[in-house]
Coordinates of C-alpha atoms (C1' of nucleotides) in Angstrom, one line a residue:
Chain L
X1 CA 136.2 118.4 182.4
X2 CA 134.4 117.9 185.6
X3 CA 135.3 114.6 187.1
X4 CA 136.5 112.2 184.4
X5 CA 134.5 109.3 185.6
X6 CA 131.1 111.1 186.2
X7 CA 128.4 110.8 183.5
X8 CA 129.2 114.3 182.3
X9 CA 126.3 114.2 179.9
X10 CA 123.2 114.3 181.8
X11 CA 119.8 112.8 181.2
X12 CA 118.5 115.3 178.8
X13 CA 116.5 114.4 175.8
X14 CA 119.0 115.8 173.2
X15 CA 121.2 113.5 171.2
X16 CA 124.5 112.5 172.7
X17 CA 126.2 114.5 169.9
X18 CA 124.5 117.7 171.0
X19 CA 125.2 117.1 174.6
X20 CA 128.9 116.5 173.8
X21 CA 128.9 119.6 171.7
X22 CA 127.6 121.7 174.6
X23 CA 129.9 120.1 177.1
X24 CA 133.0 120.7 175.0
X25 CA 132.0 124.2 174.2
X26 CA 131.5 125.0 177.8
X27 CA 134.8 123.3 178.7
X28 CA 136.7 125.3 176.2
X29 CA 135.1 128.7 176.8
X30 CA 135.5 128.3 180.5
X31 CA 139.1 127.6 180.2
X32 CA 138.9 124.1 181.5
X33 CA 140.4 123.0 178.3
X34 CA 143.1 125.6 178.0
X35 CA 144.2 127.2 174.7
X36 CA 146.8 125.1 172.9
X37 CA 145.7 122.0 174.7
X38 CA 146.0 119.0 172.4
X39 CA 142.8 117.0 172.1
X40 CA 142.9 113.2 171.8
X41 CA 139.7 111.6 170.6
X42 CA 140.0 108.5 172.7
X43 CA 140.6 110.6 175.9
X44 CA 137.6 112.8 175.2
X45 CA 135.3 110.0 174.3
X46 CA 136.2 108.3 177.5
X47 CA 135.6 111.5 179.5
X48 CA 132.3 112.2 177.9
X49 CA 131.3 108.5 177.9
X50 CA 130.5 108.4 174.3
X51 CA 131.9 106.7 171.3
X52 CA 134.5 108.3 169.0
X53 CA 132.2 108.3 166.1
X54 CA 129.6 110.4 167.9
X55 CA 132.4 112.6 169.4
X56 CA 133.9 113.3 166.0
X57 CA 130.7 114.8 164.7
X58 CA 130.8 117.2 167.5
X59 CA 134.4 118.0 167.0
X60 CA 133.8 118.9 163.3
X61 CA 131.3 121.4 164.4
X62 CA 133.6 123.0 167.0
X63 CA 136.3 123.1 164.4
X64 CA 134.1 125.1 162.1
X65 CA 133.1 127.4 164.9
X66 CA 136.7 128.3 165.3
X67 CA 137.1 126.9 168.8
X68 CA 139.5 124.2 167.6
X69 CA 142.3 124.4 165.1
X70 CA 143.5 121.5 163.1
X71 CA 147.2 120.6 163.0
X72 CA 149.0 118.1 160.8
X73 CA 147.3 114.8 160.4
X74 CA 144.0 115.9 161.7
X75 CA 145.3 116.6 165.2
X76 CA 143.0 119.0 166.9
X77 CA 143.9 121.5 169.6
X78 CA 142.1 124.3 171.4
X79 CA 142.6 127.4 169.4
X80 CA 144.9 130.0 170.8
X81 CA 144.0 133.6 170.1
X82 CA 146.5 136.4 169.9
X83 CA 145.8 140.1 170.1
X84 CA 145.4 140.6 166.4
X85 CA 142.9 137.7 166.1
X86 CA 140.8 139.2 168.9
X87 CA 140.7 142.6 167.2
X88 CA 139.8 140.8 163.9
X89 CA 137.0 138.9 165.6
X90 CA 135.6 142.1 167.1
X91 CA 135.8 143.8 163.7
X92 CA 133.6 141.1 162.2
X93 CA 131.4 141.2 165.2
X94 CA 131.0 144.9 164.9
X95 CA 130.1 144.6 161.2
X96 CA 127.4 142.0 162.0
X97 CA 125.9 143.9 164.9
X98 CA 126.0 147.2 163.0
X99 CA 123.9 145.5 160.3
X100 CA 121.6 144.4 163.0
X101 CA 121.2 147.9 164.4
X102 CA 120.7 149.4 161.0
X103 CA 118.1 146.8 160.2
X104 CA 116.2 147.5 163.4
X105 CA 116.4 151.2 162.7
X106 CA 114.6 150.7 159.4
X107 CA 111.6 148.9 161.0
X108 CA 108.5 151.0 160.9
X109 CA 107.4 150.1 164.4
X110 CA 110.3 149.6 166.8
X111 CA 108.5 149.7 170.1
X112 CA 108.4 145.9 170.6
X113 CA 112.1 145.7 169.7
X114 CA 113.0 148.5 172.1
X115 CA 111.1 146.8 174.8
X116 CA 112.9 143.5 174.3
X117 CA 116.3 145.2 174.3
X118 CA 115.5 147.1 177.4
X119 CA 114.5 143.8 179.1
X120 CA 117.8 142.3 178.1
X121 CA 119.6 145.3 179.6
X122 CA 117.6 145.0 182.8
X123 CA 118.8 141.4 183.0
X124 CA 122.3 142.6 182.8
X125 CA 121.7 145.2 185.5
X126 CA 120.2 142.5 187.7
X127 CA 123.4 140.4 187.2
X128 CA 125.8 143.2 188.0
X129 CA 126.6 141.8 191.4
X130 CA 126.7 138.2 190.2
X131 CA 129.7 136.2 189.0
X132 CA 131.6 137.2 186.0
X133 CA 130.2 134.2 184.3
X134 CA 126.7 135.4 184.8
X135 CA 127.5 138.9 183.6
X136 CA 129.1 137.6 180.4
X137 CA 126.1 135.5 179.8
X138 CA 123.6 138.4 180.1
X139 CA 125.9 140.6 178.0
X140 CA 126.1 138.1 175.2
X141 CA 122.3 137.5 175.5
X142 CA 121.7 141.2 174.8
X143 CA 123.8 141.2 171.7
X144 CA 122.3 137.9 170.5
X145 CA 118.9 139.4 171.0
X146 CA 119.9 142.4 168.9
X147 CA 120.7 140.0 166.0
X148 CA 117.6 137.8 166.6
X149 CA 115.2 140.7 166.6
X150 CA 116.1 141.6 163.0
X151 CA 114.4 138.4 161.9
X152 CA 117.5 137.8 159.6
X153 CA 118.3 134.1 160.3
X154 CA 121.5 134.3 158.4
X155 CA 122.7 137.2 160.4
X156 CA 121.8 135.4 163.7
X157 CA 123.5 132.3 162.5
X158 CA 126.7 134.1 161.5
X159 CA 126.8 135.9 164.8
X160 CA 126.3 132.6 166.7
X161 CA 129.1 131.1 164.7
X162 CA 131.3 133.8 166.1
X163 CA 130.0 133.5 169.6
X164 CA 132.5 130.8 170.7
X165 CA 135.4 133.0 169.5
X166 CA 134.0 135.9 171.3
X167 CA 133.8 133.9 174.5
X168 CA 137.4 132.8 174.0
X169 CA 138.4 136.4 173.6
X170 CA 136.9 137.4 176.9
X171 CA 138.4 134.4 178.6
X172 CA 141.8 135.1 177.1
X173 CA 141.7 138.6 178.7
X174 CA 140.9 137.3 182.1
X175 CA 138.6 138.7 184.8
X176 CA 140.0 142.2 185.3
X177 CA 139.7 143.2 181.7
X178 CA 136.5 141.5 180.9
X179 CA 134.6 143.5 183.5
X180 CA 134.9 146.8 181.8
X181 CA 133.1 145.8 178.7
X182 CA 129.7 145.2 180.2
X183 CA 128.7 148.6 181.3
X184 CA 124.9 148.9 181.3
X185 CA 125.0 152.5 180.2
X186 CA 126.8 151.8 177.0
X187 CA 124.1 149.3 176.1
X188 CA 121.3 151.9 176.8
X189 CA 123.1 154.1 174.4
X190 CA 122.8 151.5 171.7
X191 CA 119.1 151.1 172.3
X192 CA 118.5 154.8 172.4
X193 CA 120.2 155.1 169.1
X194 CA 118.0 152.5 167.6
X195 CA 115.0 154.2 169.1
X196 CA 115.8 157.4 167.2
X197 CA 115.9 155.4 164.0
X198 CA 119.2 157.1 163.1
X199 CA 121.0 154.2 161.4
X200 CA 124.4 155.8 161.2
X201 CA 124.2 156.9 164.8
X202 CA 123.3 153.4 165.8
X203 CA 126.1 152.0 163.7
X204 CA 128.7 154.3 165.2
X205 CA 127.5 153.6 168.7
X206 CA 127.9 149.8 168.1
X207 CA 131.3 150.3 166.5
X208 CA 132.6 152.4 169.3
X209 CA 131.3 149.9 171.8
X210 CA 133.1 147.1 170.0
X211 CA 136.3 149.0 169.5
X212 CA 136.4 149.9 173.1
X213 CA 135.7 146.3 174.1
X214 CA 138.4 144.9 171.8
X215 CA 140.9 147.5 173.0
X216 CA 140.3 146.6 176.6
X217 CA 140.6 142.9 175.9
X218 CA 144.0 143.2 174.3
X219 CA 145.4 145.9 176.5
Chain I
X1 CA 125.0 112.7 141.7
X2 CA 126.8 111.7 138.6
X3 CA 126.2 108.0 137.9
X4 CA 125.2 106.3 141.1
X5 CA 127.7 103.4 140.7
X6 CA 130.8 105.3 139.6
X7 CA 133.5 106.0 142.2
X8 CA 132.5 109.6 142.6
X9 CA 135.4 110.3 144.9
X10 CA 138.5 110.3 142.9
X11 CA 142.0 109.4 143.9
X12 CA 143.0 112.6 145.6
X13 CA 145.1 112.6 148.7
X14 CA 142.5 114.4 150.8
X15 CA 140.5 112.5 153.4
X16 CA 137.4 110.8 152.3
X17 CA 135.4 113.2 154.5
X18 CA 136.8 116.2 152.7
X19 CA 136.2 114.6 149.3
X20 CA 132.6 113.8 150.3
X21 CA 132.2 117.3 151.6
X22 CA 133.4 118.8 148.3
X23 CA 131.3 116.4 146.2
X24 CA 128.1 117.1 148.2
X25 CA 128.7 120.8 148.1
X26 CA 129.1 120.7 144.4
X27 CA 126.1 118.5 144.0
X28 CA 123.9 120.9 146.0
X29 CA 125.1 124.2 144.6
X30 CA 124.9 122.9 141.0
X31 CA 121.3 121.9 141.6
X32 CA 122.0 118.2 141.1
X33 CA 120.5 117.7 144.6
X34 CA 117.6 120.1 144.3
X35 CA 116.3 122.3 147.1
X36 CA 113.9 120.4 149.4
X37 CA 115.4 117.1 148.4
X38 CA 115.4 114.7 151.3
X39 CA 118.8 113.2 152.0
X40 CA 119.0 109.6 153.2
X41 CA 122.3 108.7 154.7
X42 CA 122.4 105.2 153.4
X43 CA 121.7 106.3 149.9
X44 CA 124.4 109.0 150.0
X45 CA 127.0 106.7 151.5
X46 CA 126.4 104.2 148.8
X47 CA 126.6 106.9 146.0
X48 CA 129.8 108.3 147.4
X49 CA 131.1 104.8 148.3
X50 CA 131.9 105.8 151.8
X51 CA 130.6 104.6 155.2
X52 CA 127.9 106.4 157.0
X53 CA 130.1 107.4 159.8
X54 CA 132.4 109.3 157.5
X55 CA 129.5 110.7 155.6
X56 CA 127.8 112.0 158.7
X57 CA 130.9 114.1 159.6
X58 CA 130.6 115.8 156.2
X59 CA 126.8 116.3 156.6
X60 CA 127.3 118.1 160.0
X61 CA 129.6 120.6 158.3
X62 CA 127.2 121.2 155.4
X63 CA 124.4 121.7 157.9
X64 CA 126.4 124.4 159.6
X65 CA 127.2 126.0 156.3
X66 CA 123.5 126.4 155.8
X67 CA 123.2 124.1 152.8
X68 CA 121.2 121.6 154.6
X69 CA 118.3 122.0 157.0
X70 CA 117.4 119.6 159.7
X71 CA 113.9 118.3 160.0
X72 CA 112.3 116.2 162.8
X73 CA 114.4 113.3 164.1
X74 CA 117.5 114.5 162.4
X75 CA 116.2 114.2 158.8
X76 CA 118.2 116.3 156.6
X77 CA 117.1 118.0 153.4
X78 CA 118.6 120.4 150.9
X79 CA 117.8 123.9 152.1
X80 CA 115.2 125.9 150.2
X81 CA 115.7 129.6 149.9
X82 CA 112.9 132.0 149.5
X83 CA 113.2 135.6 148.4
X84 CA 113.6 137.0 151.9
X85 CA 116.3 134.6 152.8
X86 CA 118.2 135.6 149.7
X87 CA 117.9 139.3 150.6
X88 CA 119.1 138.4 154.1
X89 CA 122.1 136.5 152.9
X90 CA 123.1 139.3 150.7
X91 CA 122.7 141.8 153.6
X92 CA 125.1 139.8 155.6
X93 CA 127.4 139.4 152.7
X94 CA 127.4 143.2 152.1
X95 CA 128.2 143.8 155.7
X96 CA 131.2 141.5 155.5
X97 CA 132.5 142.7 152.3
X98 CA 132.0 146.3 153.4
X99 CA 134.2 145.6 156.3
X100 CA 136.8 144.1 153.9
X101 CA 136.7 147.2 151.7
X102 CA 137.0 149.5 154.7
X103 CA 139.9 147.5 156.1
X104 CA 141.7 147.6 152.8
X105 CA 141.1 151.3 152.5
X106 CA 143.0 151.8 155.8
X107 CA 146.1 150.1 154.6
X108 CA 149.0 152.5 154.2
X109 CA 150.2 150.8 151.0
X110 CA 147.5 149.4 148.8
X111 CA 149.3 148.9 145.6
X112 CA 149.8 145.2 146.0
X113 CA 146.1 144.8 147.0
X114 CA 144.9 146.8 144.0
X115 CA 147.1 144.7 141.7
X116 CA 145.6 141.4 143.1
X117 CA 142.1 142.7 142.7
X118 CA 142.7 143.9 139.2
X119 CA 144.1 140.4 138.3
X120 CA 140.9 138.9 139.7
X121 CA 138.8 141.1 137.5
X122 CA 140.9 140.3 134.5
X123 CA 140.1 136.6 135.2
X124 CA 136.5 137.6 135.2
X125 CA 136.8 139.4 131.9
X126 CA 138.6 136.4 130.4
X127 CA 135.7 134.2 131.4
X128 CA 133.0 136.4 130.0
X129 CA 132.4 134.2 127.0
X130 CA 132.6 131.0 129.1
X131 CA 129.9 129.0 130.8
X132 CA 127.8 130.5 133.5
X133 CA 129.6 128.2 135.9
X134 CA 133.0 129.6 135.1
X135 CA 131.7 133.2 135.3
X136 CA 130.2 132.5 138.7
X137 CA 133.5 131.0 139.9
X138 CA 135.6 133.9 138.8
X139 CA 133.1 136.4 140.3
X140 CA 133.1 134.6 143.7
X141 CA 136.9 134.4 143.5
X142 CA 137.1 138.2 143.2
X143 CA 135.0 138.6 146.3
X144 CA 136.8 135.9 148.2
X145 CA 140.1 137.7 147.3
X146 CA 138.7 140.9 148.7
X147 CA 138.2 139.2 152.0
X148 CA 141.4 137.3 152.0
X149 CA 143.6 140.4 151.3
X150 CA 142.5 142.0 154.5
X151 CA 144.5 139.4 156.4
X152 CA 141.5 139.0 158.7
X153 CA 141.1 135.2 159.0
X154 CA 137.9 135.5 160.9
X155 CA 136.4 137.7 158.2
X156 CA 137.5 135.3 155.5
X157 CA 136.1 132.3 157.4
X158 CA 132.8 134.0 157.9
X159 CA 132.5 134.9 154.3
X160 CA 133.4 131.3 153.3
X161 CA 130.7 130.0 155.6
X162 CA 128.3 132.1 153.6
X163 CA 129.6 131.1 150.2
X164 CA 127.5 128.0 149.9
X165 CA 124.4 130.0 150.6
X166 CA 125.5 132.6 148.1
X167 CA 125.9 129.9 145.5
X168 CA 122.5 128.5 146.3
X169 CA 121.0 132.0 145.8
X170 CA 122.5 132.3 142.4
X171 CA 121.4 128.8 141.4
X172 CA 117.9 129.5 142.7
X173 CA 117.6 132.5 140.4
X174 CA 118.6 130.6 137.4
X175 CA 120.7 131.5 134.4
X176 CA 119.0 134.6 133.1
X177 CA 119.1 136.5 136.4
X178 CA 122.5 135.4 137.5
X179 CA 124.1 136.8 134.5
X180 CA 123.5 140.5 135.3
X181 CA 125.4 140.4 138.5
X182 CA 128.8 139.8 137.1
X183 CA 129.5 143.0 135.3
X184 CA 133.2 143.6 135.1
X185 CA 132.6 147.4 135.3
X186 CA 131.0 147.3 138.6
X187 CA 133.9 145.4 140.0
X188 CA 136.3 148.0 138.7
X189 CA 134.3 150.6 140.6
X190 CA 134.9 148.7 143.8
X191 CA 138.6 148.5 143.2
X192 CA 138.7 152.2 142.2
X193 CA 137.0 153.1 145.4
X194 CA 139.5 151.2 147.5
X195 CA 142.3 152.8 145.6
X196 CA 141.2 156.2 146.6
X197 CA 141.2 155.1 150.2
X198 CA 137.7 156.6 150.8
X199 CA 136.2 154.0 153.1
X200 CA 132.7 155.3 152.9
X201 CA 132.8 155.4 149.2
X202 CA 134.1 151.9 149.0
X203 CA 131.4 150.7 151.5
X204 CA 128.6 152.4 149.5
X205 CA 129.9 150.9 146.2
X206 CA 129.9 147.4 147.7
X207 CA 126.5 147.9 149.3
X208 CA 125.0 149.1 146.0
X209 CA 126.6 146.2 144.2
X210 CA 125.1 143.8 146.7
X211 CA 121.7 145.4 146.7
X212 CA 121.5 145.3 143.0
X213 CA 122.6 141.7 142.9
X214 CA 120.1 140.6 145.5
X215 CA 117.3 142.6 143.8
X216 CA 118.1 140.9 140.4
X217 CA 118.2 137.5 142.0
X218 CA 114.8 137.8 143.6
X219 CA 113.1 139.7 140.8
Chain U
dT1 C1' 180.0 108.4 170.4
dA2 C1' 177.3 108.7 166.3
dC3 C1' 174.2 106.8 163.1
dA4 C1' 170.8 103.8 161.2
dC5 C1' 167.4 100.5 161.7
dT6 C1' 163.6 98.1 163.9
dC7 C1' 159.9 97.6 166.9
dG8 C1' 156.2 99.3 169.4
dA9 C1' 153.0 102.7 171.1
dT10 C1' 149.8 106.2 169.9
dC11 C1' 146.2 108.4 167.2
dT12 C1' 143.4 109.3 163.5
dG13 C1' 140.7 107.5 159.3
dT14 C1' 137.2 104.4 158.2
dT15 C1' 134.0 100.8 158.4
dA16 C1' 130.3 97.4 159.5
dA17 C1' 126.9 96.1 162.7
dC18 C1' 123.4 96.8 166.4
dA19 C1' 119.6 99.4 168.6
dG20 C1' 115.7 102.3 169.0
dT21 C1' 112.0 105.0 166.9
dC22 C1' 108.6 106.7 163.9
dG23 C1' 105.4 105.9 160.2
dA24 C1' 103.0 103.0 157.0
dT25 C1' 100.5 98.9 156.0
dG26 C1' 97.3 95.5 156.5
dG27 C1' 94.1 92.9 159.2
dT28 C1' 90.4 92.5 162.5
dA29 C1' 86.6 93.7 165.5
dC30 C1' 82.5 96.4 165.9
Chain A
dG1 C1' 82.7 101.4 156.6
dT2 C1' 85.5 102.9 160.3
dA3 C1' 88.4 102.7 164.1
dC4 C1' 91.9 100.4 166.5
dC5 C1' 96.0 97.5 166.8
dA6 C1' 99.9 94.6 165.5
dT7 C1' 103.6 94.1 162.4
dC8 C1' 107.0 95.4 159.3
dG9 C1' 110.1 98.5 156.9
dA10 C1' 113.0 102.5 156.7
dC11 C1' 116.2 105.6 158.9
dT12 C1' 118.9 107.8 162.2
dG13 C1' 121.7 107.3 166.7
dT14 C1' 125.5 105.0 168.5
dT15 C1' 129.1 101.8 169.1
dA16 C1' 133.2 98.8 168.8
dA17 C1' 136.7 97.1 166.0
dC18 C1' 140.1 97.3 162.1
dA19 C1' 143.7 99.7 159.3
dG20 C1' 147.4 102.8 158.3
dA21 C1' 150.6 106.3 159.4
dT22 C1' 153.9 108.7 162.3
dC23 C1' 157.0 109.4 166.0
dG24 C1' 160.2 107.9 169.5
dA25 C1' 162.7 104.6 172.2
dG26 C1' 165.8 101.3 172.2
dT27 C1' 169.3 98.4 170.0
dG28 C1' 173.1 97.1 167.3
dT29 C1' 177.1 98.4 164.6
dA30 C1' 181.0 101.1 162.7

DNA sequence: TACACTCGATCTGTTAACAGTCGATGGTAC
DNA sequence: GTACCATCGACTGTTAACAGATCGAGTGTA
């Protein structure tokens, strides 16, 4: 974490628990807390300048998001993903986003949806020369938008529960591999498929996109 | 909860937090804590005979499972599902179980899988004259098995995150409607489809099963 | 040297108490 | 009667401290 003594948690209005949650999530998905790293509650609470009780609530949530794995006696460590797990995560991700695409295809009026998705892609294009971090953000934002636009809160929530694992997968692969998965063109293909309203085309496009991405990550 | 003064949490070896989690989940999905019911931490901690700190960790998890919804200032209440939400939940469920079925179809040797699934259906058949509670349990156990057999831990975890919502959906509908969704025959169809190895047949069978179930629940 | 035992450090599980905030209640001025 | 204000009660947010368990170092003995 950035500077053990600094007040890592800023002066926002959210609860300390939420701030801790965000800080820990960022630390894990950025690799600052590397996979396999053992987490000690007293250390973390000191770093984050919050009490253990508050910290533990945040840890429970991270555990359920799959960013932490519990060892014997409640010892928590940063989850380590192997190639199979990454493929598995992307399989589930593909299933969820396929559902999203299919749902959007079935909407009678998709113009608004298409517009929103195109905007998201433009944001990706604008970030093409930025840091990897920014590019990943805009990429994930596109896919999150895909789920959000369905209006299916459960779908969005399930996807977001997976988001941390997705980020870890990308981080696991490292810079060189992560780059290839964020082609703007491929995302236009997805939007184009949705625009036609052809659900199986949209589904196949998503699935291919995900299979390619997963394959690149574990290569 | 059963008898406010009784030591609801037995003498198991699991942590108090896990016991509380299980007890609350059961109370919610059984309707003992009815949808919309406002939850007060001090009340619950007294009922469960645990401290608020421990209780709060369990509440965070239930919140993320979608059994509780947060109101202003962190006030929690039992989530209330409307018809659309039930349909949405079953859409996601269908997507996940379709992935499970497809994954199983792609296994080179499915005999062991088929055997396990048949056993699960036999358990359902054996429970046909039992209470609705038992029948729901055996039904969910079949579907959980479907996900577990894929060996995709992420898929199983996503499904289990949805399980509470599924139970609430069934409860919401009440006895009369819930009954129709647990036909043994329909489940044999699913297994038969997997046995043929025809992924799209399996997927369609699952999806029809889910659509029928959701339609019955909201009827 | 090998083995067993004790002591101590380390961490998690759990609890009780304090603090701040929002809403309701009741009283008072106009 | 109404509007405003003070006070009180009810909850959540947060914290520090206690308890119990496990692991390893170090010591004593055969």
